[in-house]
XYZ file of C-alpha atoms in Angstrom:
659
model
C 29.812 188.218 165.273
C 27.760 185.488 166.903
C 29.740 183.197 169.140
C 30.772 180.146 167.229
C 33.475 177.634 166.687
C 36.525 179.281 165.210
C 38.980 176.884 163.643
C 41.233 178.023 160.861
C 42.987 175.772 158.385
C 46.033 178.055 158.514
C 47.888 178.482 161.808
C 51.328 179.900 162.661
C 54.155 177.744 161.356
C 56.325 176.431 164.148
C 59.310 176.607 164.034
C 59.232 179.710 161.880
C 62.104 181.437 160.088
C 61.251 184.396 157.882
C 64.760 184.284 156.435
C 64.471 180.628 155.412
C 61.022 181.114 153.891
C 62.208 184.168 151.946
C 65.215 182.172 150.741
C 62.915 179.363 149.615
C 60.819 181.799 147.585
C 63.921 183.363 146.046
C 65.190 179.933 145.033
C 61.763 179.015 143.615
C 61.902 182.003 141.247
C 65.609 182.060 140.400
C 66.917 180.858 137.075
C 64.913 179.192 134.342
C 61.431 178.123 135.265
C 59.492 178.611 138.483
C 58.961 176.142 141.307
C 55.251 176.822 141.838
C 54.974 173.960 144.345
C 57.403 175.734 146.669
C 55.465 179.005 146.374
C 52.274 177.117 147.219
C 53.934 175.492 150.219
C 55.259 178.765 151.655
C 52.010 180.658 151.088
C 49.783 177.989 152.590
C 51.898 177.010 155.585
C 52.329 180.465 157.140
C 49.820 182.890 158.623
C 49.342 186.387 157.252
C 51.471 187.889 159.998
C 54.289 185.496 159.130
C 53.888 186.293 155.426
C 54.401 189.969 156.251
C 57.675 189.090 157.955
C 58.677 186.967 154.959
C 57.896 189.896 152.648
C 60.107 192.216 154.696
C 62.895 189.649 154.975
C 62.852 189.065 151.199
C 63.473 192.755 150.521
C 66.118 192.969 153.258
C 68.058 189.900 152.087
C 67.798 190.286 148.323
C 67.029 193.960 147.742
C 64.009 193.017 145.663
C 60.281 193.531 146.026
C 58.606 190.182 146.530
C 55.357 191.254 144.861
C 57.185 192.439 141.760
C 59.191 189.245 141.597
C 56.069 187.122 141.862
C 54.291 189.166 139.175
C 57.148 188.477 136.795
C 57.029 184.722 137.456
C 53.373 183.747 137.815
C 50.116 184.872 136.248
C 46.335 184.649 136.146
C 44.214 183.713 139.122
C 47.168 181.978 140.772
C 48.948 185.338 140.829
C 45.821 187.084 142.151
C 45.536 184.606 145.014
C 49.224 184.758 145.950
C 49.196 188.562 145.972
C 46.016 188.578 148.067
C 47.789 186.432 150.648
C 50.636 188.956 150.843
C 48.309 191.862 151.690
C 47.584 192.747 155.288
C 43.912 191.899 155.944
C 42.893 195.528 156.391
C 44.607 196.675 153.173
C 43.153 193.717 151.311
C 39.627 194.615 152.436
C 40.182 198.246 151.454
C 41.381 197.223 147.985
C 38.449 194.833 147.552
C 36.015 197.609 148.452
C 37.711 199.934 145.955
C 37.454 197.267 143.262
C 33.780 196.779 144.124
C 32.868 200.419 143.413
C 35.304 201.587 140.740
C 34.433 201.605 137.068
C 31.131 200.701 135.492
C 28.836 198.709 137.735
C 29.117 197.931 141.419
C 29.853 194.617 143.116
C 27.183 194.945 145.783
C 27.812 191.397 146.987
C 31.387 192.288 147.936
C 30.263 195.452 149.738
C 27.720 193.455 151.739
C 30.107 190.609 152.546
C 32.930 192.825 153.818
C 30.998 195.571 155.609
C 28.474 193.257 157.278
C 30.975 190.657 158.497
C 33.809 192.757 159.927
C 34.072 193.990 163.514
C 33.862 197.652 164.514
C 37.637 197.847 164.914
C 38.174 196.240 161.512
C 35.786 198.658 159.796
C 37.490 201.678 161.348
C 40.873 200.313 160.263
C 39.569 199.635 156.735
C 38.326 203.216 156.437
C 41.742 204.541 157.469
C 43.558 202.168 155.107
C 41.259 203.193 152.247
C 42.047 206.838 152.873
C 45.787 206.113 152.949
C 45.761 203.935 149.826
C 43.379 205.908 147.642
C 43.376 209.445 149.105
C 39.609 209.259 149.257
C 36.838 208.786 151.812
C 35.276 205.316 151.735
C 31.876 206.453 152.989
C 31.611 209.178 150.341
C 32.660 206.784 147.588
C 30.077 204.219 148.644
C 27.351 206.859 148.964
C 28.027 208.079 145.437
C 27.898 204.544 144.067
C 24.773 203.219 145.833
C 21.297 204.524 146.549
C 18.178 204.315 148.705
C 17.842 202.143 151.764
C 20.710 199.924 150.611
C 22.996 202.959 150.731
C 21.746 203.756 154.228
C 22.377 200.176 155.339
C 26.003 200.332 154.171
C 26.535 203.741 155.776
C 25.179 202.318 159.040
C 27.709 199.500 158.835
C 30.497 201.992 158.149
C 29.558 203.878 161.331
C 30.942 200.866 163.251
C 28.402 201.242 166.021
C 27.398 197.631 166.553
C 27.213 196.506 170.186
C 30.049 194.032 170.718
C 29.563 193.332 174.420
C 28.268 189.830 173.716
C 25.431 190.319 176.197
C 21.864 189.219 175.476
C 18.768 190.874 176.940
C 15.573 188.828 176.434
C 13.339 191.852 177.081
C 15.129 193.909 174.435
C 14.940 190.947 172.071
C 11.181 190.681 172.519
C 10.760 194.432 172.022
C 12.935 194.439 168.894
C 11.009 191.469 167.517
C 7.775 193.372 168.057
C 9.152 196.465 166.332
C 10.362 194.419 163.358
C 6.945 192.793 163.117
C 5.197 196.156 163.224
C 7.653 197.542 160.654
C 7.273 194.673 158.221
C 4.811 191.797 158.275
C 2.173 193.790 160.176
C 2.452 196.908 158.019
C 1.420 197.883 154.529
C 4.848 198.475 153.055
C 8.039 198.193 155.071
C 9.651 200.596 157.543
C 13.264 200.047 156.475
C 14.599 202.512 159.056
C 13.516 200.168 161.863
C 15.190 197.224 160.175
C 18.367 199.260 159.577
C 18.532 200.446 163.179
C 18.087 197.038 164.780
C 20.139 195.035 162.285
C 23.041 197.511 162.342
C 23.282 198.331 166.056
C 22.474 195.131 167.944
C 25.235 192.650 168.724
C 25.076 189.410 166.758
C 24.298 187.370 169.875
C 21.470 189.802 170.666
C 20.225 189.645 167.067
C 20.063 185.879 167.249
C 17.824 186.249 170.321
C 15.707 188.796 168.427
C 15.167 186.389 165.538
C 14.263 183.558 167.910
C 11.796 185.851 169.698
C 10.303 186.855 166.334
C 9.779 183.196 165.417
C 8.282 182.326 168.802
C 6.058 185.394 169.193
C 4.947 185.965 165.614
C 5.238 182.498 164.076
C 7.471 183.505 161.184
C 11.109 183.090 160.307
C 12.805 186.474 159.927
C 14.468 185.404 156.671
C 11.102 184.611 155.102
C 9.794 187.999 156.247
C 12.772 189.828 154.725
C 12.360 187.942 151.455
C 8.663 188.848 151.367
C 9.056 192.500 152.368
C 12.243 193.603 150.563
C 14.080 192.899 147.339
C 17.354 193.361 145.514
C 20.534 194.361 147.283
C 18.703 195.575 150.394
C 17.245 192.098 150.791
C 20.704 190.586 150.283
C 22.178 192.916 152.904
C 19.516 192.163 155.508
C 19.791 188.418 154.844
C 23.583 188.581 155.184
C 23.288 190.124 158.653
C 20.666 187.559 159.697
C 22.793 184.662 158.490
C 25.936 186.041 160.089
C 24.064 186.297 163.380
C 22.680 182.770 163.095
C 25.629 180.881 161.599
C 28.654 182.738 160.153
C 30.298 179.632 158.612
C 27.075 178.795 156.767
C 26.963 182.330 155.350
C 30.492 182.038 153.969
C 29.787 178.512 152.716
C 26.917 179.971 150.707
C 29.194 182.685 149.353
C 31.677 180.051 148.203
C 28.955 177.938 146.637
C 27.562 180.903 144.696
C 31.050 181.769 143.471
C 31.396 178.348 141.816
C 27.935 177.098 140.930
C 26.710 177.328 137.360
C 28.736 178.413 134.361
C 31.935 180.278 135.152
C 33.529 181.147 138.466
C 33.380 184.419 140.347
C 37.033 184.189 141.302
C 37.126 187.489 143.182
C 34.628 186.125 145.716
C 36.276 182.711 145.866
C 39.709 184.227 146.488
C 38.436 186.771 149.008
C 36.541 184.269 151.162
C 39.358 181.714 151.153
C 42.035 184.337 151.869
C 40.058 186.116 154.602
C 38.604 183.055 156.390
C 41.450 180.526 156.182
C 42.805 181.698 159.551
C 39.378 182.233 161.137
C 36.761 179.521 160.606
C 37.492 177.618 157.401
C 37.070 174.243 159.101
C 33.505 175.149 160.072
C 32.855 176.649 156.639
C 33.849 173.319 155.075
C 31.533 171.442 157.414
C 28.646 173.770 156.591
C 29.389 173.495 152.867
C 29.095 169.716 153.063
C 25.884 169.954 155.098
C 24.216 172.536 152.883
C 25.204 171.252 149.456
C 25.927 167.555 149.948
C 29.433 167.803 148.497
C 32.801 168.822 149.873
C 34.264 172.243 149.280
C 37.312 170.486 147.868
C 35.243 168.727 145.211
C 33.776 172.059 144.084
C 37.204 173.691 143.934
C 38.584 170.747 141.952
C 35.714 170.865 139.517
C 35.740 174.622 139.013
C 39.414 175.641 139.035
C 42.651 174.285 137.646
C 46.427 174.277 137.822
C 48.417 175.953 140.544
C 45.460 178.186 141.387
C 43.485 175.071 142.287
C 46.372 173.590 144.258
C 46.839 176.701 146.378
C 43.101 177.011 147.050
C 43.004 173.374 148.160
C 46.048 173.848 150.369
C 44.568 176.937 152.027
C 41.352 175.006 152.686
C 43.284 171.898 153.842
C 41.617 169.858 151.118
C 43.893 166.954 150.102
C 46.975 168.964 149.158
C 49.383 167.326 151.583
C 52.936 167.802 152.759
C 55.411 165.313 154.164
C 55.345 165.581 157.941
C 56.853 162.302 159.060
C 59.489 160.100 157.481
C 57.366 156.959 157.600
C 53.895 158.339 156.903
C 54.133 160.712 153.964
C 50.670 162.233 154.113
C 48.929 164.031 156.897
C 45.907 166.240 156.595
C 46.760 169.821 157.434
C 43.441 170.553 159.113
C 44.134 167.898 161.731
C 46.723 170.056 163.432
C 45.194 173.435 162.773
C 42.731 173.393 165.633
C 42.036 176.805 167.082
C 40.298 177.074 170.400
C 36.589 176.240 170.360
C 34.258 178.914 171.610
C 31.562 177.791 174.051
C 28.400 179.680 174.855
C 25.932 178.828 177.584
C 22.249 179.679 177.678
C 22.544 180.516 181.383
C 24.777 183.452 182.295
C 25.238 185.358 185.563
C 22.270 187.585 186.315
C 23.221 191.237 186.287
C 22.042 193.365 189.222
C 22.094 190.202 191.305
C 20.663 190.226 194.817
C 20.687 186.887 196.660
C 18.401 188.437 199.282
C 15.737 189.383 196.728
C 15.951 186.007 195.045
C 15.676 184.182 198.378
C 12.631 186.231 199.349
C 11.070 185.569 195.946
C 11.441 181.833 196.501
C 10.022 182.049 200.009
C 7.046 184.080 198.752
C 6.494 181.540 195.986
C 6.142 178.747 198.549
C 4.358 180.613 201.354
C 0.679 180.121 202.064
C -1.764 178.085 200.017
C -0.505 176.913 196.664
C 2.885 177.356 195.054
C 3.986 179.906 192.503
C 5.945 177.533 190.259
C 6.505 180.266 187.669
C 8.525 182.282 190.190
C 10.628 179.239 191.086
C 11.277 178.621 187.398
C 12.254 182.260 186.914
C 14.760 182.253 189.782
C 16.282 178.905 188.834
C 16.700 179.752 185.159
C 17.955 183.334 185.412
C 20.892 182.750 187.774
C 24.008 180.678 187.234
C 25.103 177.962 189.626
C 27.383 180.188 191.658
C 24.530 182.632 192.217
C 22.169 179.778 193.127
C 24.637 178.724 195.817
C 24.494 182.237 197.260
C 20.697 182.189 197.101
C 20.662 178.823 198.906
C 22.974 180.082 201.663
C 21.035 183.363 201.992
C 17.677 181.580 202.164
C 18.907 179.292 204.934
C 20.607 182.032 206.975
C 18.214 184.955 206.414
C 14.962 183.004 206.751
C 16.135 180.279 209.115
C 14.776 177.577 206.835
C 16.207 174.845 204.615
C 15.532 175.711 200.973
C 15.847 172.118 199.757
C 13.423 170.899 202.439
C 10.919 173.637 201.560
C 11.121 172.775 197.882
C 10.614 169.078 198.601
C 7.459 169.891 200.540
C 6.052 172.000 197.689
C 7.205 170.300 194.486
C 7.248 166.746 193.197
C 8.267 164.505 190.349
C 10.788 165.395 187.672
C 10.260 169.107 188.277
C 11.543 168.639 191.818
C 14.465 166.519 190.578
C 15.493 169.243 188.145
C 15.214 172.063 190.688
C 17.275 170.147 193.249
C 19.900 169.328 190.605
C 20.267 173.034 189.894
C 20.962 173.707 193.572
C 23.872 171.268 193.708
C 27.467 172.293 193.267
C 28.561 170.839 189.887
C 31.184 168.611 191.475
C 28.733 167.263 194.081
C 26.104 166.736 191.408
C 28.503 164.659 189.317
C 29.495 162.640 192.355
C 25.839 161.948 193.193
C 25.073 160.999 189.584
C 27.969 158.528 189.601
C 26.723 157.042 192.883
C 23.251 156.663 191.412
C 24.764 154.981 188.352
C 26.407 152.202 190.351
C 24.228 151.667 193.408
C 21.608 148.930 193.604
C 20.854 146.362 190.937
C 22.192 147.144 187.510
C 24.604 149.842 186.447
C 23.949 152.932 184.350
C 27.039 152.548 182.193
C 25.966 155.411 179.942
C 26.103 157.844 182.871
C 29.555 156.591 183.861
C 30.785 157.092 180.302
C 29.241 160.526 179.883
C 30.625 161.964 183.108
C 34.054 160.367 183.239
C 34.849 160.839 179.551
C 33.737 164.465 179.287
C 35.191 166.067 182.414
C 38.629 167.683 182.734
C 41.414 166.292 184.896
C 40.727 168.883 187.589
C 37.015 168.087 187.543
C 37.641 164.343 187.866
C 39.974 164.839 190.824
C 37.390 167.118 192.483
C 34.620 164.585 191.823
C 36.649 161.813 193.476
C 37.196 163.997 196.511
C 33.517 164.992 196.713
C 32.454 161.356 196.357
C 34.668 160.359 199.284
C 33.241 163.139 201.469
C 29.640 162.403 200.529
C 29.735 158.609 200.766
C 32.835 157.780 202.845
C 33.839 155.527 199.998
C 36.402 155.458 197.201
C 34.922 156.113 193.747
C 37.498 154.015 191.923
C 36.933 151.037 194.219
C 33.170 151.306 193.771
C 33.452 151.447 189.981
C 35.918 148.554 189.921
C 33.463 146.531 192.010
C 30.587 147.302 189.642
C 32.197 146.902 186.188
C 34.463 144.396 184.506
C 36.907 143.683 181.701
C 38.398 146.254 179.362
C 35.489 148.621 180.052
C 36.479 148.664 183.717
C 40.073 149.458 182.737
C 38.858 152.260 180.487
C 36.968 153.891 183.358
C 39.844 153.425 185.798
C 42.198 155.076 183.320
C 39.785 157.990 182.998
C 39.669 158.267 186.799
C 43.444 158.575 186.866
C 42.963 162.049 185.318
C 46.125 161.787 183.257
C 44.919 163.249 179.973
C 47.292 165.725 178.327
C 45.628 169.135 178.498
C 48.414 171.226 176.983
C 46.445 171.740 173.772
C 49.461 170.998 171.587
C 49.245 168.746 168.537
C 52.171 166.754 167.155
C 51.669 165.288 163.657
C 54.428 162.722 164.228
C 52.613 161.445 167.331
C 49.366 161.370 165.356
C 50.949 159.253 162.651
C 52.503 156.913 165.228
C 49.246 156.592 167.171
C 47.365 155.840 163.959
C 49.928 153.158 163.167
C 49.671 151.661 166.670
C 45.873 151.571 166.524
C 45.962 149.907 163.134
C 48.491 147.326 164.325
C 46.359 146.614 167.397
C 43.342 145.960 165.188
C 44.958 144.255 162.201
C 47.208 141.922 164.169
C 44.866 141.482 167.150
C 47.504 142.832 169.521
C 45.092 144.666 171.804
C 43.233 141.838 173.500
C 43.394 143.655 176.850
C 42.674 147.117 175.428
C 46.095 148.472 176.375
C 46.765 150.325 173.115
C 43.304 151.840 172.724
C 43.054 152.772 176.409
C 46.503 154.346 176.437
C 45.851 156.518 173.409
C 42.189 157.302 174.070
C 42.691 158.239 177.733
C 46.066 159.991 177.714
C 46.105 162.059 174.537
C 44.529 165.498 174.528
C 41.275 165.776 172.624
C 42.926 167.980 170.012
C 45.685 165.414 169.567
C 43.093 162.651 169.336
C 41.313 164.461 166.520
C 44.610 164.592 164.664
C 45.126 160.870 165.411
C 41.731 159.978 163.966
C 42.294 162.087 160.846
C 45.692 160.465 160.353
C 44.108 157.027 160.745
C 41.495 157.800 158.115
C 44.058 159.126 155.643
C 46.630 156.373 156.166
C 44.286 153.384 156.360
C 41.127 154.525 154.617
C 38.768 153.909 157.520
C 36.907 156.049 160.010
C 37.897 155.206 163.570
C 34.219 154.930 164.575
C 33.674 152.168 162.013
C 36.710 150.302 163.320
C 35.476 150.578 166.914
C 32.039 149.245 165.948
C 33.596 146.336 164.083
C 36.124 145.388 166.758
C 34.281 146.064 170.036
C 30.773 145.899 171.418
C 28.593 146.881 174.338
C 29.751 149.359 176.955
C 33.364 149.334 175.781
C 32.273 150.327 172.290
C 30.095 153.120 173.697
C 32.970 154.364 175.852
C 35.411 154.527 172.941
C 32.814 156.144 170.681
C 32.073 158.768 173.336
C 35.741 159.759 173.462
C 35.918 159.948 169.658
C 32.811 162.136 169.471
C 33.973 164.428 172.254
C 37.307 164.837 170.460
C 35.621 165.622 167.156
C 32.614 167.680 168.216
C 31.553 167.928 171.885
C 28.225 169.728 171.218
C 27.213 167.010 168.751
C 27.995 164.366 171.382
C 25.727 166.013 173.962
C 23.061 166.674 171.315
C 23.044 162.939 170.628
C 22.661 162.187 174.334
C 19.677 164.524 174.534
C 18.112 162.973 171.443
C 18.508 159.439 172.795
C 17.019 160.510 176.130
C 13.781 161.557 174.408
C 13.376 159.481 171.259
C 10.970 156.542 171.204
C 8.609 155.553 173.985
C 9.336 157.088 177.379
C 11.996 159.545 178.458
C 15.280 158.855 180.189
C 14.856 161.836 182.472
C 18.065 161.295 184.410
C 20.105 161.850 181.227
C 17.932 164.733 180.044
C 18.227 166.529 183.382
C 21.942 165.859 183.727
C 22.898 167.147 180.274
C 20.709 170.254 180.541
C 21.961 171.082 184.040
C 25.653 170.474 183.333
C 25.822 172.102 179.886
C 23.472 175.072 180.261
C 26.350 177.279 181.424
C 28.942 175.729 179.117
C 27.905 175.139 175.501
C 24.135 174.725 175.299
C 23.932 177.238 172.449
C 26.222 175.042 170.345
C 24.398 171.892 171.474
C 21.110 173.341 170.216
C 22.681 174.133 166.849
C 24.116 170.614 166.625
C 20.751 169.099 167.569
C 18.979 171.009 164.790
C 21.651 170.035 162.272
C 21.689 166.342 163.223
C 17.967 165.694 163.610
C 16.267 168.371 161.530
C 14.211 169.549 164.501
C 14.870 171.939 167.335
C 15.736 170.771 170.824
C 12.830 172.928 171.968
C 10.344 170.911 169.877
C 11.650 167.635 171.322
C 11.393 168.870 174.915
C 7.880 170.206 174.283
C 6.779 166.909 172.780
C 8.336 164.667 175.399
C 7.836 166.467 178.720
C 5.056 168.416 180.359
C 4.061 170.925 183.008
C 6.533 172.901 185.054
C 9.252 170.338 184.329
C 8.935 171.189 180.627
C 8.848 174.929 181.317
C 12.038 174.863 183.373
C 13.869 172.680 180.834
C 12.921 175.075 178.067
C 14.011 178.091 180.127
C 17.376 176.496 180.884
C 17.881 175.810 177.167
C 17.024 179.388 176.239
C 13.839 178.306 174.490
C 11.092 179.037 176.977
C 8.536 180.441 174.527
């Protein structure tokens, strides 16, 4: 699967007691009537693994089968959803595949969804589970129920041979793009075997590079080509793989939308996607749903389902089905505390088969004699990560007896030179130099101060302070204090203290209290010196802050950004907003910085260079996605339209968009 944010709405309950949860379910079904609300609470507040323990504990404590008990108490789609949640994921997938092919007609959409979105290990486990459950071979059953190239596509998926290394080879991507072009748009008819081979064997990260190469080299979007060259279920299967490579949450958002749009509901799809993605990426699926269809997933569920079925779906999706989490604040959005780790993917990765000697010689050759081979310099700078560039720098100086920076300065000029030299700096030294540039001379670049100090970790800030002292024989805090004023100065000083909680834990009670304190500070004008905002914004972890902001919105009906804009101004407002945006969505924050650096007349090259240099090894892939989503245009198109020459070429290469 392509690297992406992975945030589930369901996370392990802590503290967890299988015995207590089993007892709660027993009580909910004992006697006259059924306490459906308690069943909903237990099912939606525990992960699948915990539900398996609850299932076992129920049988151990009460000598009864939990599934049988539930079947006797509840019914309809509510029952279907509850029972789905009690299945292990692999058994559930196996049963869904069996349901898709048994009887008259085949649910090709379910076959595509499951087989194209599961990992190799999951597919192998599903095949084994299918054999155990149904005493039959999954591949044979699918082959007997499908035909043609669609059958071959599914069999290829069942082979579980997709590359899962996560590596991306631009040369292979270009070659695959050429083969797809020759097999489809450039051919009378379509060579489906080529499509099957590439789409079924390449890793999703590699496929994404293939599709980008296809667009750049042949001027067409791969989805449009597939729609023009294929049809029916084969088209659906190919498109599913493309969309999973490009944006998995968007694919599942589309599946959910199709399950509910129009007359009637395809509940099997709705249940399957919610049950299988609630612990994986449901938060991103909800975001994509809103972006794609202009309405929340919750609003669709409310409008298309009813009763306890609706309530459990909403709870699993963390859509306004709330539980008491604090004695004073009786609502708290579940998704606020269910933050899984965020995956980051850079466009610059370590060069394999790395030789600092060869790279150093290549640079020397590029600058030797008449003229300069800028293309070679661009290639070296954009195909090695910073650590490797440091080795190249040291090797160049020692092996050739020359100073690489001095040679580059004698050969290059302008923004191209600035960018190349930035790439040769250690990250910590680069940040220190950028901060010095932001405060020296007349005027202060407050935006640079905010960007660097609000987005770096505690360890990075401490290292920057040390590097600054070594480079300039001066204290960074003293220099910033001497160049700023008021609450904004205090905000920066607090950031420099590097005291942010980085444990990653989230406490809903703290979130509710922080939301209350922020509201009191605003409503009663108690924060004239910024103490409350600075304390919370600079000390809480970013995950905790996101929970704080969600709690604020739910309890007081306002977005924290709107409050900041209304109550503050200038650099202080920008500083607070930066922290909010980093807490909510770091790639979107940096995408906005890049957009502002290029929009309108002129380019703020210092910001453009800094963001590209500092994020190219961190999360530039996600930044590019956020840029496209926010502004409707690619980062590549903005860079091409706003820069020129070798400067443009190197920027594009660093962003993974050189063609």
